[in-house]
Amino acid sequence: MLSFQKWRRSESAQGLFLISPTLGFALLLLAVPLIMVAALSFWTQDYLTLDRTFTTANYVTAWTEPMYQYLMARSLKISIFVTAATVFLAYPVAYFISFHVAPKRKAMWIFLITIPFWTSYLMRIFLWKVILGYNGVINGSLTGLGIIDEPLSFILYNQNAVVLTLAHAWVPFAILPIFVALERVDRSLIEAAEDLGDSGLRRFLRVTLPLSMPGVIAATIIVFIPTIGDYVTPRLVGGPNGLMISNMIELQFKKANNAPLGAALAISAMGIVTFFALAFLWLNRRYVRGPS
Amino acid sequence: MRGKSRFFNWFIGFFLLFLYAPAILLPVFAFNASSIVSFPLTGFTTEWFSVLLTNGTLHVAARNSLLIAITTAIFSTLLAVLAARASTRFSFFGRRSIMGFVMLPMVLPEIIIGVSLLVVIIQMGFELSLWSITMGHILICTPFCIAILSSAFMNLDKSLEEASFDLGQTRWNTFWLVIFPLVMPGIVASLLIAFTISLDEFIIAFFLAGTEPTLPVYIWGQLRFPAKLPSLMALGTVLLFVSIGLLLIADYFRRRGIRKTGIENTGGFL
Amino acid sequence: MTQPIIRLSGLDKFYGDFQALSQINLDIKTGEFFSLLGPSGCGKTTLLRSIAGFETSSAGSLHIDGQSMDGVPANKRPTNMVFQSYAIFPHMSVAENVAYGLKARKLPKVEIKARVAEAIDMVGLQGFDERASHALSGGQRQRVALARALVLKPRVLLLDEPLSALDKKLREQMQSELRRLQRAVGITFVLVTHDQEEALTMSDRIAVMFDGKIEQVASPQILYGKPSTRKVAAFIGMMNFLDAKIMTTSGDNVEVEVQSLGKLTLPLKQATGGLDGCNSVGVRPEMLTILMGSQTSEREIEAEVTEVSYYGDMTYYDVKLPAKEDPITVSMRNTAGRKVLEVGAKARVGWSTSSLLLLK
Ligand SMILES: Nc1ncnc2c1ncn2[C@@H]1O[C@H](COP(=O)(O)OP(=O)(O)O)[C@@H](O)[C@H]1O
Ligand SMILES: [Mg+2]
């Protein structure tokens, strides 16, 4: 009894008590639902009746049906392209803000970078359609300037458009962690490298880049995982060849009334993305020496 | 040296153009007289804004979204205050895993959250409603609020609490007299961020919307009708300025907090 | 004798497996300026926070004013604390900070106002009442912290390295001011410091701590002049050590064989910490002299100067004695006409048996 009283006043107990509502909420609305999706993926559905006998049929379909294989591969490819484009675009910007902007101005620049993100999500994607469209801003300007005679058609309703639009949506999320990592790089280390005779590029490759790797890794993960879940961008700018696995998941849950297959697809997609993310982290740990 | 900085200037210039392209076009088309959203521009009008004023369905959707956003802001901030306080002040069993789990929605694809909540609601036999959307929004906003509030609580010197306690104040009063005023700017920022995220969230709302649409769900429905596009542009413009206004307010409070506690100002949001 | 204001008996404190305090027995007298001195990490803060009520001890008891503090939380103890970071509430003015504890006590407004004004006067912050606390300098913040604690008229004021954040000049000024303040209010002060000079100049009594244990409790003069162990002697001031072996004791005397100095007979009272286990002899640099010309001393020994450090008023010589590897230090006042020796010079070092301490 005494020891229980003592435990109740202990840090551990107070901490657990404080966090319990948040944890409870997350358990109830995240853990339980995820478990139910997992369970559902082993059941079958015939229109509106659910058959609760265990079967792996949904996974067999999800992994063997060429259409799903194809969609999955394409989604993965698009996600990788988006991530690469985003990180390559974000790094110089983060570097610029961290190294070339006066300290007093940095907060303003970060704010500047995040503003477009607060344009309505749907509107932003739609406007890319307007920019890239047959009669869109780009084609309009290029024909107007006489650079091209015919409007370009390869820029909308395909995977390029999806990559571009998603990269645009995610780039602020990639800039922030890289910027934070660059800010943490001790400037005297770079000066030390200069003092020891490294040229600008070698200095960057040997000191700045390795030290900012944690930010790059965070950016990669932050962009890569959620990208696979977007179904609005492919729908609006992807055209028939730009659709991704999420569109199929949405379809199964809504119109096709096959929630179990949708669940199996969702879990497979999550599994694959997680696998790639972990593999990426592992490769990094193995081949890139960041700050320990 | 000069070549390098010229490269940077060009790069940053193009980047900002790329980044701002949609945000700039939004008001441009909102004030364009043509009913087709494309170039060339045909003239100036505020007609599309006045259309918004008389659109009943839009008003219902906007009211729904506001209700959801306000509820979300309050509850996710409450949950985040508890989590941020617990994780910065106490060391307890499994803290890292618990925090990791609570922050998980930040990296989870939103479709997964939408799908899983949909499954639960249907399996449990509940009706889809504004409540289901609100729950989903609280779930995804809480991690953002925790991120903001953790830094607010972390900046709080533990000896301030001890000093209050040492001077004879109770724990309860210490919270209200010392801790709360000092993290207040963080709380305001958290409320505004959650509000803004919820107001604009579409993927989860689309999965969980019953018969009552939110603003983004309404917009999604209208995107199919070319005739509705100019007024959507006007709506988007209004939303953009509301968001920016809220963010400026949030940033103002964050700065004020930094000034108050005398901590050096670095970085911006998140 | 009146009862001690603070009595600690058998206090232990564990952080997990790590023992931060072990078997602390200590009496602090009413009205004294008491210091806890020791290297960083030795447990001074932990001990102070145990008294304040921020740490619960693992074993042992604490009495303040004869009352057991078992289960009494920090806000109910008759102690107040000046934190190392000062912990000034950043969102309150100077006056609001000082009034904080009085408001917690729900005193009438007029009384609060009068006492706040008095406390602000006492620490020399007149006219700063409405100043926002983040606009204060380090020294001013410390004064606010002092006023805020003293205004409550605690039985004991606890200070955790209050001067360590100040620059040297301000620190010296605050040392004498703290002492003056303590005399004026008559409250018992318990000061934590790792700076031996600070402890020596300010305190009535000092407890020297190492590794969670109290090594010696004594007045500054005794601590310096008669340290009870080699550890204390080395920590406070400078001390030369020579290996020693006890041969025989007879009556009030002990015969020892000392490195370089040979066989000696010393009075037993020069074994300040008891004779048991003594294996070295200590002597302060200022107790040794470098003899010039025809100067003589009770005893003398030939040595060679290996290092000279000139400090203006003083010169410190490292000299090598025969049959001892490490040099010992001799300090000399640079009085008028006194020559400063060069490295390599031969020197006669004068000493006396009465300045040697037998230590373990
Ligand atoms: N909360 C704690 N948890 C674990 N160890 C601690 C804690 N607080 C202090 N310690 C350890 O106890 C020892 C004494 O600490 P402290 O009392 O702060 O030393 P001092 O004030 O003398 O420098 C140190 O080794 C420190 O690392
Ligand atoms: Mg300490």
Short mmCIF file of N, CA and C in Angstrom, two decimals, chain A residues 104-244:
data_model
loop_
_atom_site.label_atom_id
_atom_site.label_comp_id
_atom_site.label_asym_id
_atom_site.label_seq_id
_atom_site.Cartn_x
_atom_site.Cartn_y
_atom_site.Cartn_z
N LYS A 104 18.73 37.48 -39.05
CA LYS A 104 17.47 38.13 -38.69
C LYS A 104 16.36 37.83 -39.69
N ARG A 105 16.77 37.53 -40.94
CA ARG A 105 15.80 37.34 -42.01
C ARG A 105 15.35 35.89 -42.13
N LYS A 106 16.02 34.98 -41.45
CA LYS A 106 15.76 33.55 -41.70
C LYS A 106 14.32 33.17 -41.42
N ALA A 107 13.80 33.66 -40.29
CA ALA A 107 12.43 33.31 -39.93
C ALA A 107 11.46 33.78 -41.01
N MET A 108 11.74 34.97 -41.56
CA MET A 108 10.86 35.50 -42.60
C MET A 108 10.92 34.63 -43.85
N TRP A 109 12.12 34.17 -44.19
CA TRP A 109 12.24 33.31 -45.37
C TRP A 109 11.50 32.00 -45.18
N ILE A 110 11.61 31.44 -44.01
CA ILE A 110 10.91 30.18 -43.75
C ILE A 110 9.40 30.41 -43.88
N PHE A 111 8.96 31.53 -43.37
CA PHE A 111 7.55 31.88 -43.48
C PHE A 111 7.15 32.00 -44.95
N LEU A 112 8.01 32.65 -45.71
CA LEU A 112 7.79 32.85 -47.14
C LEU A 112 7.64 31.51 -47.87
N ILE A 113 8.44 30.55 -47.44
CA ILE A 113 8.43 29.23 -48.07
C ILE A 113 7.12 28.49 -47.75
N THR A 114 6.58 28.75 -46.57
CA THR A 114 5.42 27.95 -46.17
C THR A 114 4.09 28.57 -46.61
N ILE A 115 4.08 29.84 -46.97
CA ILE A 115 2.80 30.48 -47.33
C ILE A 115 2.02 29.74 -48.43
N PRO A 116 2.67 29.41 -49.56
CA PRO A 116 1.88 28.80 -50.65
C PRO A 116 1.23 27.50 -50.21
N PHE A 117 1.82 26.88 -49.21
CA PHE A 117 1.28 25.63 -48.70
C PHE A 117 -0.11 25.84 -48.11
N TRP A 118 -0.41 27.06 -47.72
CA TRP A 118 -1.71 27.30 -47.10
C TRP A 118 -2.79 27.68 -48.11
N THR A 119 -2.45 27.65 -49.40
CA THR A 119 -3.50 27.72 -50.41
C THR A 119 -4.29 26.44 -50.30
N SER A 120 -5.58 26.53 -50.51
CA SER A 120 -6.41 25.33 -50.43
C SER A 120 -5.79 24.19 -51.25
N TYR A 121 -5.67 23.05 -50.59
CA TYR A 121 -5.04 21.87 -51.18
C TYR A 121 -5.63 21.53 -52.55
N LEU A 122 -6.94 21.44 -52.63
CA LEU A 122 -7.58 21.08 -53.89
C LEU A 122 -7.35 22.14 -54.95
N MET A 123 -7.43 23.38 -54.50
CA MET A 123 -7.28 24.50 -55.42
C MET A 123 -5.89 24.52 -56.02
N ARG A 124 -4.92 24.20 -55.18
CA ARG A 124 -3.53 24.21 -55.62
C ARG A 124 -3.33 23.19 -56.73
N ILE A 125 -3.86 21.99 -56.51
CA ILE A 125 -3.71 20.95 -57.52
C ILE A 125 -4.43 21.36 -58.80
N PHE A 126 -5.63 21.89 -58.62
CA PHE A 126 -6.41 22.30 -59.78
C PHE A 126 -5.68 23.37 -60.58
N LEU A 127 -5.02 24.29 -59.87
CA LEU A 127 -4.33 25.37 -60.57
C LEU A 127 -3.14 24.84 -61.37
N TRP A 128 -2.55 23.76 -60.90
CA TRP A 128 -1.49 23.15 -61.71
C TRP A 128 -2.07 22.64 -63.02
N LYS A 129 -3.29 22.16 -62.95
CA LYS A 129 -3.97 21.73 -64.16
C LYS A 129 -4.11 22.92 -65.11
N VAL A 130 -4.46 24.07 -64.54
CA VAL A 130 -4.60 25.27 -65.36
C VAL A 130 -3.25 25.70 -65.93
N ILE A 131 -2.21 25.56 -65.13
CA ILE A 131 -0.89 25.99 -65.60
C ILE A 131 -0.38 25.07 -66.70
N LEU A 132 -0.58 23.75 -66.49
CA LEU A 132 0.01 22.78 -67.42
C LEU A 132 -0.89 22.44 -68.60
N GLY A 133 -2.15 22.90 -68.57
CA GLY A 133 -3.16 22.44 -69.54
C GLY A 133 -2.88 22.81 -70.98
N TYR A 134 -3.71 22.25 -71.86
CA TYR A 134 -3.55 22.43 -73.31
C TYR A 134 -3.61 23.93 -73.64
N ASN A 135 -4.56 24.62 -73.02
CA ASN A 135 -4.64 26.07 -73.19
C ASN A 135 -4.11 26.79 -71.96
N GLY A 136 -3.19 26.13 -71.28
CA GLY A 136 -2.76 26.61 -69.97
C GLY A 136 -1.73 27.73 -70.05
N VAL A 137 -1.24 28.07 -68.89
CA VAL A 137 -0.33 29.21 -68.76
C VAL A 137 0.96 28.96 -69.53
N ILE A 138 1.51 27.76 -69.37
CA ILE A 138 2.80 27.49 -70.02
C ILE A 138 2.65 27.47 -71.53
N ASN A 139 1.67 26.67 -71.97
CA ASN A 139 1.48 26.59 -73.42
C ASN A 139 1.11 27.95 -73.99
N GLY A 140 0.28 28.68 -73.27
CA GLY A 140 -0.12 30.01 -73.72
C GLY A 140 1.09 30.93 -73.90
N SER A 141 1.96 30.94 -72.88
CA SER A 141 3.11 31.83 -72.98
C SER A 141 4.07 31.39 -74.07
N LEU A 142 4.28 30.07 -74.17
CA LEU A 142 5.25 29.59 -75.15
C LEU A 142 4.77 29.85 -76.57
N THR A 143 3.47 29.61 -76.84
CA THR A 143 2.97 29.91 -78.19
C THR A 143 2.96 31.42 -78.40
N GLY A 144 2.59 32.15 -77.39
CA GLY A 144 2.57 33.61 -77.49
C GLY A 144 3.94 34.17 -77.84
N LEU A 145 4.98 33.57 -77.27
CA LEU A 145 6.34 34.03 -77.53
C LEU A 145 6.88 33.47 -78.84
N GLY A 146 6.07 32.61 -79.46
CA GLY A 146 6.50 32.03 -80.72
C GLY A 146 7.55 30.95 -80.58
N ILE A 147 7.72 30.42 -79.42
CA ILE A 147 8.72 29.36 -79.24
C ILE A 147 8.20 28.03 -79.79
N ILE A 148 6.90 27.81 -79.59
CA ILE A 148 6.31 26.58 -80.14
C ILE A 148 5.08 26.95 -80.96
N ASP A 149 4.74 26.11 -81.92
CA ASP A 149 3.55 26.36 -82.75
C ASP A 149 2.34 25.67 -82.17
N GLU A 150 2.53 24.44 -81.78
CA GLU A 150 1.45 23.62 -81.24
C GLU A 150 1.59 23.56 -79.72
N PRO A 151 0.51 23.62 -78.96
CA PRO A 151 0.63 23.45 -77.51
C PRO A 151 1.26 22.10 -77.17
N LEU A 152 2.09 22.09 -76.15
CA LEU A 152 2.70 20.84 -75.71
C LEU A 152 1.63 20.01 -75.01
N SER A 153 1.61 18.72 -75.30
CA SER A 153 0.59 17.89 -74.65
C SER A 153 1.21 16.93 -73.65
N PHE A 154 2.56 16.87 -73.62
CA PHE A 154 3.15 15.87 -72.71
C PHE A 154 3.26 16.39 -71.28
N ILE A 155 2.77 17.60 -71.04
CA ILE A 155 2.96 18.12 -69.68
C ILE A 155 1.76 17.92 -68.77
N LEU A 156 0.61 17.57 -69.30
CA LEU A 156 -0.53 17.34 -68.41
C LEU A 156 -1.10 15.95 -68.64
N TYR A 157 -1.83 15.47 -67.68
CA TYR A 157 -2.47 14.15 -67.73
C TYR A 157 -1.49 13.03 -67.93
N ASN A 158 -0.40 13.08 -67.22
CA ASN A 158 0.52 11.95 -67.22
C ASN A 158 1.32 11.96 -65.91
N GLN A 159 2.28 11.06 -65.84
CA GLN A 159 3.01 10.93 -64.57
C GLN A 159 3.90 12.12 -64.28
N ASN A 160 4.41 12.78 -65.33
CA ASN A 160 5.24 13.96 -65.09
C ASN A 160 4.45 15.00 -64.30
N ALA A 161 3.22 15.19 -64.71
CA ALA A 161 2.39 16.19 -64.06
C ALA A 161 2.17 15.81 -62.60
N VAL A 162 1.97 14.52 -62.35
CA VAL A 162 1.76 14.07 -60.96
C VAL A 162 3.00 14.35 -60.13
N VAL A 163 4.16 14.01 -60.69
CA VAL A 163 5.41 14.23 -59.95
C VAL A 163 5.59 15.71 -59.66
N LEU A 164 5.38 16.53 -60.67
CA LEU A 164 5.57 17.97 -60.49
C LEU A 164 4.64 18.52 -59.42
N THR A 165 3.37 18.16 -59.51
CA THR A 165 2.39 18.70 -58.58
C THR A 165 2.67 18.23 -57.14
N LEU A 166 3.00 16.95 -57.00
CA LEU A 166 3.28 16.45 -55.66
C LEU A 166 4.56 17.06 -55.10
N ALA A 167 5.57 17.22 -55.96
CA ALA A 167 6.81 17.84 -55.49
C ALA A 167 6.52 19.24 -54.97
N HIS A 168 5.67 19.94 -55.71
CA HIS A 168 5.30 21.29 -55.27
C HIS A 168 4.63 21.25 -53.91
N ALA A 169 3.75 20.26 -53.72
CA ALA A 169 3.02 20.19 -52.46
C ALA A 169 3.94 19.87 -51.28
N TRP A 170 5.00 19.08 -51.54
CA TRP A 170 5.79 18.57 -50.41
C TRP A 170 7.06 19.35 -50.14
N VAL A 171 7.42 20.23 -51.06
CA VAL A 171 8.75 20.84 -50.92
C VAL A 171 8.94 21.62 -49.61
N PRO A 172 7.93 22.33 -49.10
CA PRO A 172 8.16 23.01 -47.81
C PRO A 172 8.47 22.03 -46.69
N PHE A 173 7.83 20.86 -46.74
CA PHE A 173 8.06 19.84 -45.71
C PHE A 173 9.47 19.27 -45.78
N ALA A 174 10.06 19.34 -46.96
CA ALA A 174 11.44 18.85 -47.09
C ALA A 174 12.43 19.93 -46.70
N ILE A 175 12.07 21.19 -47.00
CA ILE A 175 13.00 22.28 -46.69
C ILE A 175 13.20 22.40 -45.18
N LEU A 176 12.11 22.30 -44.42
CA LEU A 176 12.20 22.57 -42.98
C LEU A 176 13.20 21.66 -42.27
N PRO A 177 13.10 20.32 -42.38
CA PRO A 177 14.08 19.50 -41.64
C PRO A 177 15.51 19.70 -42.13
N ILE A 178 15.68 19.91 -43.46
CA ILE A 178 17.05 20.11 -43.95
C ILE A 178 17.60 21.43 -43.41
N PHE A 179 16.74 22.44 -43.40
CA PHE A 179 17.16 23.74 -42.85
C PHE A 179 17.57 23.60 -41.39
N VAL A 180 16.75 22.90 -40.62
CA VAL A 180 17.06 22.73 -39.20
C VAL A 180 18.40 22.02 -39.03
N ALA A 181 18.63 20.97 -39.85
CA ALA A 181 19.90 20.24 -39.75
C ALA A 181 21.08 21.14 -40.13
N LEU A 182 20.89 21.94 -41.17
CA LEU A 182 21.98 22.83 -41.60
C LEU A 182 22.27 23.89 -40.54
N GLU A 183 21.22 24.35 -39.89
CA GLU A 183 21.42 25.35 -38.84
C GLU A 183 22.24 24.77 -37.69
N ARG A 184 22.11 23.46 -37.48
CA ARG A 184 22.83 22.83 -36.37
C ARG A 184 24.29 22.59 -36.70
N VAL A 185 24.65 22.69 -37.99
CA VAL A 185 26.05 22.45 -38.35
C VAL A 185 26.90 23.54 -37.74
N ASP A 186 27.85 23.13 -36.95
CA ASP A 186 28.74 24.08 -36.28
C ASP A 186 29.61 24.78 -37.33
N ARG A 187 29.43 26.12 -37.43
CA ARG A 187 30.14 26.84 -38.48
C ARG A 187 31.65 26.75 -38.33
N SER A 188 32.11 26.56 -37.10
CA SER A 188 33.56 26.52 -36.92
C SER A 188 34.16 25.26 -37.55
N LEU A 189 33.31 24.21 -37.71
CA LEU A 189 33.82 23.00 -38.36
C LEU A 189 34.14 23.27 -39.82
N ILE A 190 33.27 24.08 -40.46
CA ILE A 190 33.49 24.41 -41.86
C ILE A 190 34.73 25.28 -41.98
N GLU A 191 34.87 26.22 -41.03
CA GLU A 191 36.07 27.06 -41.05
C GLU A 191 37.31 26.22 -40.81
N ALA A 192 37.17 25.23 -39.93
CA ALA A 192 38.31 24.36 -39.67
C ALA A 192 38.72 23.63 -40.94
N ALA A 193 37.70 23.14 -41.70
CA ALA A 193 38.00 22.43 -42.94
C ALA A 193 38.69 23.37 -43.92
N GLU A 194 38.23 24.61 -43.97
CA GLU A 194 38.85 25.59 -44.86
C GLU A 194 40.28 25.83 -44.43
N ASP A 195 40.45 25.95 -43.11
CA ASP A 195 41.77 26.18 -42.55
C ASP A 195 42.70 25.04 -42.88
N LEU A 196 42.15 23.83 -42.95
CA LEU A 196 42.97 22.65 -43.23
C LEU A 196 43.17 22.48 -44.73
N GLY A 197 42.63 23.42 -45.52
CA GLY A 197 42.97 23.45 -46.94
C GLY A 197 41.95 22.83 -47.88
N ASP A 198 40.74 22.54 -47.41
CA ASP A 198 39.73 22.01 -48.32
C ASP A 198 39.15 23.13 -49.17
N SER A 199 38.90 22.82 -50.44
CA SER A 199 38.26 23.81 -51.30
C SER A 199 36.78 23.86 -50.97
N GLY A 200 36.08 24.85 -51.56
CA GLY A 200 34.67 25.03 -51.27
C GLY A 200 33.84 23.77 -51.48
N LEU A 201 34.05 23.11 -52.63
CA LEU A 201 33.24 21.95 -52.94
C LEU A 201 33.58 20.78 -52.02
N ARG A 202 34.88 20.56 -51.81
CA ARG A 202 35.28 19.47 -50.92
C ARG A 202 34.78 19.71 -49.51
N ARG A 203 34.82 20.98 -49.11
CA ARG A 203 34.34 21.35 -47.79
C ARG A 203 32.87 20.97 -47.65
N PHE A 204 32.13 21.28 -48.70
CA PHE A 204 30.71 20.97 -48.68
C PHE A 204 30.49 19.45 -48.62
N LEU A 205 31.23 18.74 -49.49
CA LEU A 205 31.02 17.29 -49.57
C LEU A 205 31.52 16.56 -48.33
N ARG A 206 32.58 17.08 -47.72
CA ARG A 206 33.18 16.34 -46.62
C ARG A 206 32.67 16.79 -45.24
N VAL A 207 32.17 18.01 -45.15
CA VAL A 207 31.73 18.49 -43.84
C VAL A 207 30.22 18.79 -43.81
N THR A 208 29.82 19.77 -44.64
CA THR A 208 28.43 20.24 -44.55
C THR A 208 27.43 19.15 -44.88
N LEU A 209 27.63 18.48 -46.01
CA LEU A 209 26.65 17.48 -46.44
C LEU A 209 26.51 16.33 -45.44
N PRO A 210 27.63 15.70 -45.03
CA PRO A 210 27.45 14.61 -44.05
C PRO A 210 26.78 15.07 -42.76
N LEU A 211 27.12 16.28 -42.32
CA LEU A 211 26.54 16.74 -41.06
C LEU A 211 25.06 17.08 -41.20
N SER A 212 24.61 17.37 -42.43
CA SER A 212 23.20 17.71 -42.60
C SER A 212 22.38 16.50 -43.02
N MET A 213 23.04 15.34 -43.14
CA MET A 213 22.31 14.13 -43.57
C MET A 213 21.08 13.81 -42.73
N PRO A 214 21.10 13.99 -41.42
CA PRO A 214 19.88 13.67 -40.66
C PRO A 214 18.67 14.43 -41.19
N GLY A 215 18.88 15.68 -41.60
CA GLY A 215 17.78 16.47 -42.15
C GLY A 215 17.31 15.90 -43.47
N VAL A 216 18.27 15.48 -44.30
CA VAL A 216 17.91 14.90 -45.60
C VAL A 216 17.12 13.62 -45.40
N ILE A 217 17.57 12.82 -44.46
CA ILE A 217 16.87 11.56 -44.18
C ILE A 217 15.46 11.83 -43.70
N ALA A 218 15.34 12.77 -42.76
CA ALA A 218 14.01 13.11 -42.25
C ALA A 218 13.13 13.60 -43.39
N ALA A 219 13.67 14.46 -44.25
CA ALA A 219 12.89 14.98 -45.37
C ALA A 219 12.43 13.85 -46.27
N THR A 220 13.33 12.92 -46.56
CA THR A 220 13.00 11.80 -47.44
C THR A 220 11.82 11.00 -46.88
N ILE A 221 11.91 10.69 -45.60
CA ILE A 221 10.86 9.88 -44.97
C ILE A 221 9.54 10.66 -44.95
N ILE A 222 9.63 11.93 -44.56
CA ILE A 222 8.43 12.76 -44.43
C ILE A 222 7.71 12.88 -45.78
N VAL A 223 8.47 12.91 -46.86
CA VAL A 223 7.84 13.05 -48.18
C VAL A 223 7.42 11.69 -48.75
N PHE A 224 8.31 10.72 -48.63
CA PHE A 224 8.09 9.44 -49.32
C PHE A 224 6.85 8.70 -48.82
N ILE A 225 6.71 8.56 -47.53
CA ILE A 225 5.62 7.73 -47.02
C ILE A 225 4.24 8.32 -47.34
N PRO A 226 3.98 9.58 -47.00
CA PRO A 226 2.62 10.07 -47.28
C PRO A 226 2.29 10.19 -48.77
N THR A 227 3.31 10.35 -49.60
CA THR A 227 3.04 10.57 -51.03
C THR A 227 2.24 9.41 -51.63
N ILE A 228 2.54 8.21 -51.17
CA ILE A 228 1.87 7.04 -51.74
C ILE A 228 0.37 7.09 -51.45
N GLY A 229 -0.02 7.88 -50.46
CA GLY A 229 -1.43 7.89 -50.06
C GLY A 229 -2.27 8.94 -50.75
N ASP A 230 -1.69 9.72 -51.63
CA ASP A 230 -2.46 10.79 -52.26
C ASP A 230 -3.28 10.23 -53.42
N TYR A 231 -4.58 10.50 -53.41
CA TYR A 231 -5.35 10.07 -54.56
C TYR A 231 -5.99 11.23 -55.32
N VAL A 232 -5.80 12.44 -54.78
CA VAL A 232 -6.42 13.58 -55.43
C VAL A 232 -5.57 14.07 -56.60
N THR A 233 -4.27 14.17 -56.36
CA THR A 233 -3.38 14.65 -57.41
C THR A 233 -3.45 13.77 -58.66
N PRO A 234 -3.30 12.44 -58.51
CA PRO A 234 -3.40 11.60 -59.71
C PRO A 234 -4.75 11.77 -60.41
N ARG A 235 -5.81 11.89 -59.63
CA ARG A 235 -7.14 12.04 -60.22
C ARG A 235 -7.26 13.31 -61.04
N LEU A 236 -6.68 14.40 -60.52
CA LEU A 236 -6.88 15.68 -61.20
C LEU A 236 -5.89 15.92 -62.33
N VAL A 237 -4.63 15.56 -62.15
CA VAL A 237 -3.66 15.88 -63.20
C VAL A 237 -3.01 14.65 -63.83
N GLY A 238 -3.34 13.45 -63.35
CA GLY A 238 -2.63 12.27 -63.79
C GLY A 238 -3.14 11.64 -65.08
N GLY A 239 -4.37 11.91 -65.42
CA GLY A 239 -4.91 11.24 -66.59
C GLY A 239 -5.00 9.74 -66.32
N PRO A 240 -5.43 8.96 -67.33
CA PRO A 240 -5.61 7.53 -67.08
C PRO A 240 -4.30 6.81 -66.75
N ASN A 241 -3.16 7.30 -67.29
CA ASN A 241 -1.90 6.61 -67.03
C ASN A 241 -1.18 7.12 -65.80
N GLY A 242 -1.81 8.07 -65.14
CA GLY A 242 -1.13 8.64 -63.97
C GLY A 242 -1.75 8.19 -62.67
N LEU A 243 -2.76 7.30 -62.74
CA LEU A 243 -3.43 6.89 -61.50
C LEU A 243 -2.50 6.07 -60.62
N MET A 244 -2.74 6.13 -59.33
CA MET A 244 -1.88 5.45 -58.37
C MET A 244 -2.70 4.48 -57.52
#
